[in-house]
Amino acid sequence: MEAFVLTARKEHAEASYQLMTVQKSFQDVALYFGLKPKPGEEEVTTSHLFTLWFEFCADFKVRWKRENKSISKERLKQAQLSVKRITGEKKVETRKINPNSLKERLRQKEAQVTSP
């Protein structure tokens, strides 16, 4: 029984030390972000910090989606312009074929040979 009590006291001491470390780290974070306690409270509470953090994350997510959408639209416009520019440069001009030209007479002969 004494071994159990000694082990429990040791674990309790470790847990207490970890709790104090976490509380100090939390206060350091609150101080770093410049949070002040709500009126009527002595210290910044975890619920206050995480409420502000949740609101920040939600706002950031909305803004992130808007920015990604606008960037995608801009890239699409650039791609469409480059496609137009490339296709505009490679425009093929066609000319009327002279019916008495050598090429036209050869095409007509080939068409007659392959038809029957």
mmCIF file of C-alpha atoms in Angstrom:
data_model
loop_
_atom_site.group_PDB
_atom_site.id
_atom_site.type_symbol
_atom_site.label_atom_id
_atom_site.label_comp_id
_atom_site.label_asym_id
_atom_site.label_seq_id
_atom_site.Cartn_x
_atom_site.Cartn_y
_atom_site.Cartn_z
ATOM 1 C CA MET A 1 0.000 0.000 0.000
ATOM 2 C CA GLU A 2 2.872 2.369 0.777
ATOM 3 C CA ALA A 3 4.322 1.816 -2.702
ATOM 4 C CA PHE A 4 0.994 2.836 -4.223
ATOM 5 C CA VAL A 5 0.832 6.022 -2.150
ATOM 6 C CA LEU A 6 4.446 6.921 -2.984
ATOM 7 C CA THR A 7 3.819 6.369 -6.683
ATOM 8 C CA ALA A 8 0.622 8.438 -6.538
ATOM 9 C CA ARG A 9 2.411 11.306 -4.751
ATOM 10 C CA LYS A 10 5.197 11.228 -7.332
ATOM 11 C CA GLU A 11 2.695 11.297 -10.222
ATOM 12 C CA HIS A 12 0.750 14.082 -8.499
ATOM 13 C CA ALA A 13 3.910 16.156 -8.118
ATOM 14 C CA GLU A 14 4.755 15.662 -11.824
ATOM 15 C CA ALA A 15 1.206 16.601 -12.870
ATOM 16 C CA SER A 16 1.293 19.697 -10.641
ATOM 17 C CA TYR A 17 4.597 20.771 -12.181
ATOM 18 C CA GLN A 18 3.223 20.270 -15.696
ATOM 19 C CA LEU A 19 0.083 22.257 -14.783
ATOM 20 C CA MET A 20 2.169 25.166 -13.502
ATOM 21 C CA THR A 21 4.310 25.061 -16.664
ATOM 22 C CA VAL A 22 1.246 25.109 -18.909
ATOM 23 C CA GLN A 23 -0.339 27.966 -16.946
ATOM 24 C CA LYS A 24 2.852 30.021 -17.238
ATOM 25 C CA SER A 25 3.069 29.270 -20.974
ATOM 26 C CA PHE A 26 -0.560 30.322 -21.410
ATOM 27 C CA GLN A 27 0.052 33.598 -19.601
ATOM 28 C CA ASP A 28 3.133 34.179 -21.795
ATOM 29 C CA VAL A 29 1.042 33.645 -24.932
ATOM 30 C CA ALA A 30 -1.668 35.995 -23.661
ATOM 31 C CA LEU A 31 0.974 38.603 -22.876
ATOM 32 C CA TYR A 32 2.635 38.141 -26.280
ATOM 33 C CA PHE A 33 -0.656 38.799 -28.086
ATOM 34 C CA GLY A 34 -1.422 41.731 -25.795
ATOM 35 C CA LEU A 35 -4.641 40.277 -24.407
ATOM 36 C CA LYS A 36 -6.144 41.953 -21.420
ATOM 37 C CA PRO A 37 -8.601 40.299 -19.044
ATOM 38 C CA LYS A 38 -12.286 40.963 -19.468
ATOM 39 C CA PRO A 39 -13.701 43.612 -17.157
ATOM 40 C CA GLY A 40 -14.271 42.089 -13.736
ATOM 41 C CA GLU A 41 -11.700 39.296 -14.184
ATOM 42 C CA GLU A 42 -8.175 39.177 -12.831
ATOM 43 C CA GLU A 43 -6.524 37.083 -15.549
ATOM 44 C CA VAL A 44 -7.118 36.208 -19.175
ATOM 45 C CA THR A 45 -9.166 33.022 -19.328
ATOM 46 C CA THR A 46 -8.706 30.249 -21.832
ATOM 47 C CA SER A 47 -12.267 30.652 -23.104
ATOM 48 C CA HIS A 48 -11.603 34.340 -23.853
ATOM 49 C CA LEU A 49 -8.379 33.560 -25.737
ATOM 50 C CA PHE A 50 -9.858 30.705 -27.751
ATOM 51 C CA THR A 51 -12.994 32.704 -28.589
ATOM 52 C CA LEU A 52 -10.809 35.394 -30.118
ATOM 53 C CA TRP A 53 -8.661 32.768 -31.814
ATOM 54 C CA PHE A 54 -11.716 31.032 -33.304
ATOM 55 C CA GLU A 55 -13.047 34.323 -34.689
ATOM 56 C CA PHE A 56 -9.647 35.102 -36.186
ATOM 57 C CA CYS A 57 -9.431 31.666 -37.824
ATOM 58 C CA ALA A 58 -12.940 31.942 -39.267
ATOM 59 C CA ASP A 59 -12.226 35.408 -40.701
ATOM 60 C CA PHE A 60 -8.894 34.233 -42.086
ATOM 61 C CA LYS A 61 -10.529 31.233 -43.765
ATOM 62 C CA VAL A 62 -13.113 33.436 -45.500
ATOM 63 C CA ARG A 63 -10.427 35.871 -46.629
ATOM 64 C CA TRP A 64 -8.202 33.000 -47.820
ATOM 65 C CA LYS A 65 -10.985 31.571 -49.976
ATOM 66 C CA ARG A 66 -11.709 34.994 -51.513
ATOM 67 C CA GLU A 67 -8.040 35.565 -52.302
ATOM 68 C CA ASN A 68 -7.679 32.114 -53.863
ATOM 69 C CA LYS A 69 -10.774 32.723 -55.975
ATOM 70 C CA SER A 70 -9.491 36.072 -57.237
ATOM 71 C CA ILE A 71 -6.050 34.599 -57.976
ATOM 72 C CA SER A 72 -7.676 31.740 -59.905
ATOM 73 C CA LYS A 73 -9.743 34.202 -61.950
ATOM 74 C CA GLU A 74 -6.653 36.265 -62.739
ATOM 75 C CA ARG A 75 -4.704 33.167 -63.831
ATOM 76 C CA LEU A 76 -7.613 32.053 -66.008
ATOM 77 C CA LYS A 77 -7.702 35.472 -67.704
ATOM 78 C CA GLN A 78 -3.958 35.339 -68.324
ATOM 79 C CA ALA A 79 -4.234 31.836 -69.790
ATOM 80 C CA GLN A 80 -7.091 32.895 -72.066
ATOM 81 C CA LEU A 81 -5.124 35.920 -73.266
ATOM 82 C CA SER A 82 -2.058 33.823 -74.004
ATOM 83 C CA VAL A 83 -4.192 31.304 -75.929
ATOM 84 C CA LYS A 84 -5.746 34.134 -77.949
ATOM 85 C CA ARG A 85 -2.343 35.608 -78.649
ATOM 86 C CA ILE A 86 -0.901 32.258 -79.754
ATOM 87 C CA THR A 87 -3.862 31.387 -81.958
ATOM 88 C CA GLY A 88 -3.920 34.903 -83.407
ATOM 89 C CA GLU A 89 -0.289 34.632 -84.451
ATOM 90 C CA LYS A 90 -0.766 31.280 -86.185
ATOM 91 C CA LYS A 91 -3.661 32.369 -88.307
ATOM 92 C CA VAL A 92 -3.548 30.558 -91.634
ATOM 93 C CA GLU A 93 -4.364 32.610 -94.668
ATOM 94 C CA THR A 94 -6.071 30.831 -97.529
ATOM 95 C CA ARG A 95 -5.961 31.948 -101.107
ATOM 96 C CA LYS A 96 -8.208 31.111 -103.957
ATOM 97 C CA ILE A 97 -6.791 28.375 -106.072
ATOM 98 C CA ASN A 98 -6.334 29.150 -109.718
ATOM 99 C CA PRO A 99 -8.326 26.475 -111.580
ATOM 100 C CA ASN A 100 -5.713 26.301 -114.331
ATOM 101 C CA SER A 101 -2.707 25.932 -112.018
ATOM 102 C CA LEU A 102 -0.523 22.861 -112.080
ATOM 103 C CA LYS A 103 -1.398 21.878 -108.480
ATOM 104 C CA GLU A 104 -5.126 22.052 -109.180
ATOM 105 C CA ARG A 105 -4.810 19.949 -112.344
ATOM 106 C CA LEU A 106 -2.820 17.307 -110.392
ATOM 107 C CA ARG A 107 -5.463 17.197 -107.637
ATOM 108 C CA GLN A 108 -8.197 16.718 -110.228
ATOM 109 C CA LYS A 109 -6.272 13.872 -111.854
ATOM 110 C CA GLU A 110 -5.746 12.170 -108.453
ATOM 111 C CA ALA A 111 -9.440 12.564 -107.645
ATOM 112 C CA GLN A 112 -10.384 10.965 -110.975
ATOM 113 C CA VAL A 113 -7.994 8.052 -110.481
ATOM 114 C CA THR A 114 -9.184 7.237 -106.951
ATOM 115 C CA SER A 115 -12.916 7.713 -107.725
ATOM 116 C CA PRO A 116 -13.648 4.720 -109.995
#
